[in-house]
PDB file of C-alpha atoms in Angstrom:
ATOM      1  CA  UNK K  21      70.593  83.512 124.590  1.00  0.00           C
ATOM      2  CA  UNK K  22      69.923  83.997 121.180  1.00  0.00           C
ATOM      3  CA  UNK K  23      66.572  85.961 121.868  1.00  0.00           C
ATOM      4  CA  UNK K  24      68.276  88.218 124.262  1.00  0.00           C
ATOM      5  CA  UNK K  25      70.959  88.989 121.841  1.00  0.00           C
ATOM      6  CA  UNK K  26      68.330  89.757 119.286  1.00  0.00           C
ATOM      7  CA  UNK K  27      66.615  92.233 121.653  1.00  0.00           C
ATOM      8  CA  UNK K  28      69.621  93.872 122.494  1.00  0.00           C
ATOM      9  CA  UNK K  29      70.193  94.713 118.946  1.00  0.00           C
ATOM     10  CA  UNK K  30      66.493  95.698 118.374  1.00  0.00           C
ATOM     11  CA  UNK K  31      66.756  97.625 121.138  1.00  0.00           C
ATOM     12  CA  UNK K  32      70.034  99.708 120.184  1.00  0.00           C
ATOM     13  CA  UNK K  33      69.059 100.059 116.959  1.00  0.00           C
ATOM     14  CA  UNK K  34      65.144 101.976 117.894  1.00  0.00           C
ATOM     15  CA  UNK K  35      67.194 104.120 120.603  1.00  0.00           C
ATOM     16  CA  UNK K  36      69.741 104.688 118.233  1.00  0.00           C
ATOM     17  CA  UNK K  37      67.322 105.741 116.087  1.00  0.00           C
ATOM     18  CA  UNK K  38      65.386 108.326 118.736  1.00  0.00           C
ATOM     19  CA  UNK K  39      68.364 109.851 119.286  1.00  0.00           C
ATOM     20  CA  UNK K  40      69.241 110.911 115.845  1.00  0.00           C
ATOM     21  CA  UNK K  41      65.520 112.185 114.832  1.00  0.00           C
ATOM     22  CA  UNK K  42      62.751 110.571 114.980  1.00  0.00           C
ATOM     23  CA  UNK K  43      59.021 111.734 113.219  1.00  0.00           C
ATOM     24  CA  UNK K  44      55.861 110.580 114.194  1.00  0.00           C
ATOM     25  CA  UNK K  45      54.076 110.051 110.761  1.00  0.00           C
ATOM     26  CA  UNK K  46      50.602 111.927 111.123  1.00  0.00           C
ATOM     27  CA  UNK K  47      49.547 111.961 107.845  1.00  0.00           C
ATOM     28  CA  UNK K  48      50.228 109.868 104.593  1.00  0.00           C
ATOM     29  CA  UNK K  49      48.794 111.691 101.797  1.00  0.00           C
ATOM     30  CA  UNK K  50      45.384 110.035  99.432  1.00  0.00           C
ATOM     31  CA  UNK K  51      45.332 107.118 101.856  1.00  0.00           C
ATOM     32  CA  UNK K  52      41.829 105.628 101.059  1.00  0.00           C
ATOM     33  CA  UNK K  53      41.277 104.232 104.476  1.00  0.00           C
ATOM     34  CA  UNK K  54      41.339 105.112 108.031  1.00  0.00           C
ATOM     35  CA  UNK K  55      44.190 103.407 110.158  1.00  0.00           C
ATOM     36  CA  UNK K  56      44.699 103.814 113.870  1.00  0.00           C
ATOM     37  CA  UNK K  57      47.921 102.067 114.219  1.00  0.00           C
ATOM     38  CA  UNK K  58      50.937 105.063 115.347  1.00  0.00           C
ATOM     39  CA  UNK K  59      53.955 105.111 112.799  1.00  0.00           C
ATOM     40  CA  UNK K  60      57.631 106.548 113.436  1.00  0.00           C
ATOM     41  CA  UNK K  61      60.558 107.323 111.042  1.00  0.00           C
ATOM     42  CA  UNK K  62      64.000 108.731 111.425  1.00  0.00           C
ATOM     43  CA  UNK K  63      67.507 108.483 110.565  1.00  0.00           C
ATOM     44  CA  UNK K  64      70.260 106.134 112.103  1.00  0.00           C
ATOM     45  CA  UNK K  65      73.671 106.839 112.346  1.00  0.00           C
ATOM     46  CA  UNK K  66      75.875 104.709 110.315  1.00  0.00           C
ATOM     47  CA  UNK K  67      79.371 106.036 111.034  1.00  0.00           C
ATOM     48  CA  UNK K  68      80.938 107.607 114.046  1.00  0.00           C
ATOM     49  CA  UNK K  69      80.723 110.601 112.774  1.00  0.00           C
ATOM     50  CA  UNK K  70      77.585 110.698 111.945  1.00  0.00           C
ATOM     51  CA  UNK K  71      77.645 111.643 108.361  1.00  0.00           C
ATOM     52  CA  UNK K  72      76.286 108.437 107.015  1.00  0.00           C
ATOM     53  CA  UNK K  73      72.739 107.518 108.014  1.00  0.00           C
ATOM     54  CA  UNK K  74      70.195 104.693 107.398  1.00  0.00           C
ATOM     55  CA  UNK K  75      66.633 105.601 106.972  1.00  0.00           C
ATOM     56  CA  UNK K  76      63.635 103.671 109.357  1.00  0.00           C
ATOM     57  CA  UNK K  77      60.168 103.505 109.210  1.00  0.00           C
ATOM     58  CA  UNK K  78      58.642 101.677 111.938  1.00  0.00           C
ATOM     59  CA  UNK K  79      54.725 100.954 111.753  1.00  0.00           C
ATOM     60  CA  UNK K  80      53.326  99.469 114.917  1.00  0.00           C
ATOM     61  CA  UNK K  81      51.377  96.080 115.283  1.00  0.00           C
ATOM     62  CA  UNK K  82      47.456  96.730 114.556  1.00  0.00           C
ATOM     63  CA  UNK K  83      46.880  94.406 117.500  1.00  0.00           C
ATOM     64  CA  UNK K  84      49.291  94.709 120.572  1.00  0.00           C
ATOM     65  CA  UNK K  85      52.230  96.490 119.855  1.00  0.00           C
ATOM     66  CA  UNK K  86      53.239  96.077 123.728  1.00  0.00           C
ATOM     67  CA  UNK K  87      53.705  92.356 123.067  1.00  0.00           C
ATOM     68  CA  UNK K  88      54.135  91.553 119.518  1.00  0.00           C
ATOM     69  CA  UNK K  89      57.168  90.741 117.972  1.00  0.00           C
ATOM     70  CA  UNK K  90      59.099  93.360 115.694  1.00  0.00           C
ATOM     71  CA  UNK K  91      60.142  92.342 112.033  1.00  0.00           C
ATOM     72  CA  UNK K  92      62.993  94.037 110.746  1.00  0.00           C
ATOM     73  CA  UNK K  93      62.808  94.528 106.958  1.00  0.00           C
ATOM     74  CA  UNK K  94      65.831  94.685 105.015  1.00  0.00           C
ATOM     75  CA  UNK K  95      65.525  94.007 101.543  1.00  0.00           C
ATOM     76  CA  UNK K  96      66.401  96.155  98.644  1.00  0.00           C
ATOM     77  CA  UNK K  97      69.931  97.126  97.920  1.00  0.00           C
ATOM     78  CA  UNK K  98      71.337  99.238  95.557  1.00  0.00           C
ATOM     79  CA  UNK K  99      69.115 101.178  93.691  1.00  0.00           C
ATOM     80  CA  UNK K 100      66.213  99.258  95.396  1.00  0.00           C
ATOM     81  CA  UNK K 101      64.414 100.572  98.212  1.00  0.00           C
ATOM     82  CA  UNK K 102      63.397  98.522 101.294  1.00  0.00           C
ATOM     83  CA  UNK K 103      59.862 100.413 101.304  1.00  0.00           C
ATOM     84  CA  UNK K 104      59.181  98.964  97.902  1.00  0.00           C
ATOM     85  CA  UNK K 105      58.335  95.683 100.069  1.00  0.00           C
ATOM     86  CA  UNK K 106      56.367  98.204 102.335  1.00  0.00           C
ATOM     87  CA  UNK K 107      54.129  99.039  99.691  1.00  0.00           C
ATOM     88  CA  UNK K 108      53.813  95.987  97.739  1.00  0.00           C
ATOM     89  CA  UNK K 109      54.431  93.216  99.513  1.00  0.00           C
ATOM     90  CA  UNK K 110      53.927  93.237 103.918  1.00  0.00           C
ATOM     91  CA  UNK K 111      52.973  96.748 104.296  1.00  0.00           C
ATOM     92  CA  UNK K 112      49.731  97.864 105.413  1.00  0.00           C
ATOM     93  CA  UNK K 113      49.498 100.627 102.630  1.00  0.00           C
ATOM     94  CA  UNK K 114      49.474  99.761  98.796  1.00  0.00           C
ATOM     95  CA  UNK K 115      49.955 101.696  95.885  1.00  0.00           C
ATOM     96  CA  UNK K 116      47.557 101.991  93.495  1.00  0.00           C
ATOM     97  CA  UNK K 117      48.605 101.420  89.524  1.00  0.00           C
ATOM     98  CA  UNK K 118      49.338 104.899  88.964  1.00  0.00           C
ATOM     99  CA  UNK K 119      50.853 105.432  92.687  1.00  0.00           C
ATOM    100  CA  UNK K 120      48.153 108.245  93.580  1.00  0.00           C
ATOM    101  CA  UNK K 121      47.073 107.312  96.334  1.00  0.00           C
ATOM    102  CA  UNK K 122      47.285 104.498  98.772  1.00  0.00           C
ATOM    103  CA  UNK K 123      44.319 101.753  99.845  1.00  0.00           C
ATOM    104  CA  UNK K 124      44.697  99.373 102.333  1.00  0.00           C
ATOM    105  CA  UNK K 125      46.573  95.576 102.388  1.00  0.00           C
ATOM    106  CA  UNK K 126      44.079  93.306 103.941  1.00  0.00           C
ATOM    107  CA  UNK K 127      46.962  90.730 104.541  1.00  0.00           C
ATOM    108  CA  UNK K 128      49.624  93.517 105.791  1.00  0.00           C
ATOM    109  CA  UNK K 129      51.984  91.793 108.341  1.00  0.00           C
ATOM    110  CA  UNK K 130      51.639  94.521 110.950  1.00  0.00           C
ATOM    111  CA  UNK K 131      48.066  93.373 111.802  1.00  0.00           C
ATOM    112  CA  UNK K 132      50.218  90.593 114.067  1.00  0.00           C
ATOM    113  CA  UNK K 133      53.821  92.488 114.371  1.00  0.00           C
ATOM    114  CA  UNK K 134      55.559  95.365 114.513  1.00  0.00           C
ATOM    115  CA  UNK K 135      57.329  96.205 111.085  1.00  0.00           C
ATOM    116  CA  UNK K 136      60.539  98.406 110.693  1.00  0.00           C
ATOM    117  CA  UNK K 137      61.528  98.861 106.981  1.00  0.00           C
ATOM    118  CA  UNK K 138      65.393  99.795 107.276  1.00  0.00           C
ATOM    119  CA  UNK K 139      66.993 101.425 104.558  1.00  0.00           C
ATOM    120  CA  UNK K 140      70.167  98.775 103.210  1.00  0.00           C
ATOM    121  CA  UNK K 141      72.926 100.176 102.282  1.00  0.00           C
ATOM    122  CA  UNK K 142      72.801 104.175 103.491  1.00  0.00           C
ATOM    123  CA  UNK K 143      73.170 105.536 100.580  1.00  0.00           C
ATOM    124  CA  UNK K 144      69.212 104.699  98.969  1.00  0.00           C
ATOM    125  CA  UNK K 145      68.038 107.706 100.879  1.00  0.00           C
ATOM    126  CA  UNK K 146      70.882 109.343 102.244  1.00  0.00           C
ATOM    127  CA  UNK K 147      69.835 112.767 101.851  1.00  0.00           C
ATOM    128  CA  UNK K 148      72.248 114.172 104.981  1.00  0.00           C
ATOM    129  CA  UNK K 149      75.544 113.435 103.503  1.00  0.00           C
TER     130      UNK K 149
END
């Protein structure tokens, strides 16, 4: 029961996601590698009126993103970003010392899973409201 709870809310909170707007990430700029895994950010709503919104960025599994299981990243807080684990800790991308340009994690968690870095509370990136 427990499982199927836990896709329901996976599953309401990508849709949700889609609905509001949702980019397929094409191009990272002075990434030192080539990746062929497909990447997807957006905004949530987090309010019924829609003037609050969480930011996602959702990088599929390198291996099976059909089957794999999705991770849902939510560190950070205020005035910390939940990407800062992206790009130093699980992420397949990390930042060079001076941040210029990106080279790849060899242990990034995404090889097995799907990652979605969630923005915690709105208002780290809230730039709609």
């Amino acid at each position: 029961m427990q499982i199927l709870i836990s896709f329901g809310v996976v599953f309401l909170l990508v849709n949700g996601a889609r609905s509001i707007e949702e980019e397929d990430v094409v191009n990272l700029p002075n990434v030192t590698f080539e990746y062929s895994f497909k990447q997807y950010s957006g905004y949530l709503n987090a309010n019924n009126a829609g003037t609050w919104k969480f930011f996602y960025w959702l990088m599929e599994s390198q291996r099976n993103p059909l089957t794999d299981p999705l991770l849902l990243w939510l560190n950070g807080g205020p005035g910390c970003s939940s990407l800062l684990g992206a790009f130093t800790e699980l992420g397949p991308f990390y930042m060079n010392r001076d941040s210029s340009s990106l080279y790849e994690n060899i242990f990034a968690w995404n090889k097995v899973e799907l990652i979605m870095e969630f923005e915690f509370p709105s208002k780290i990136f809230d730039v709609h409201s």
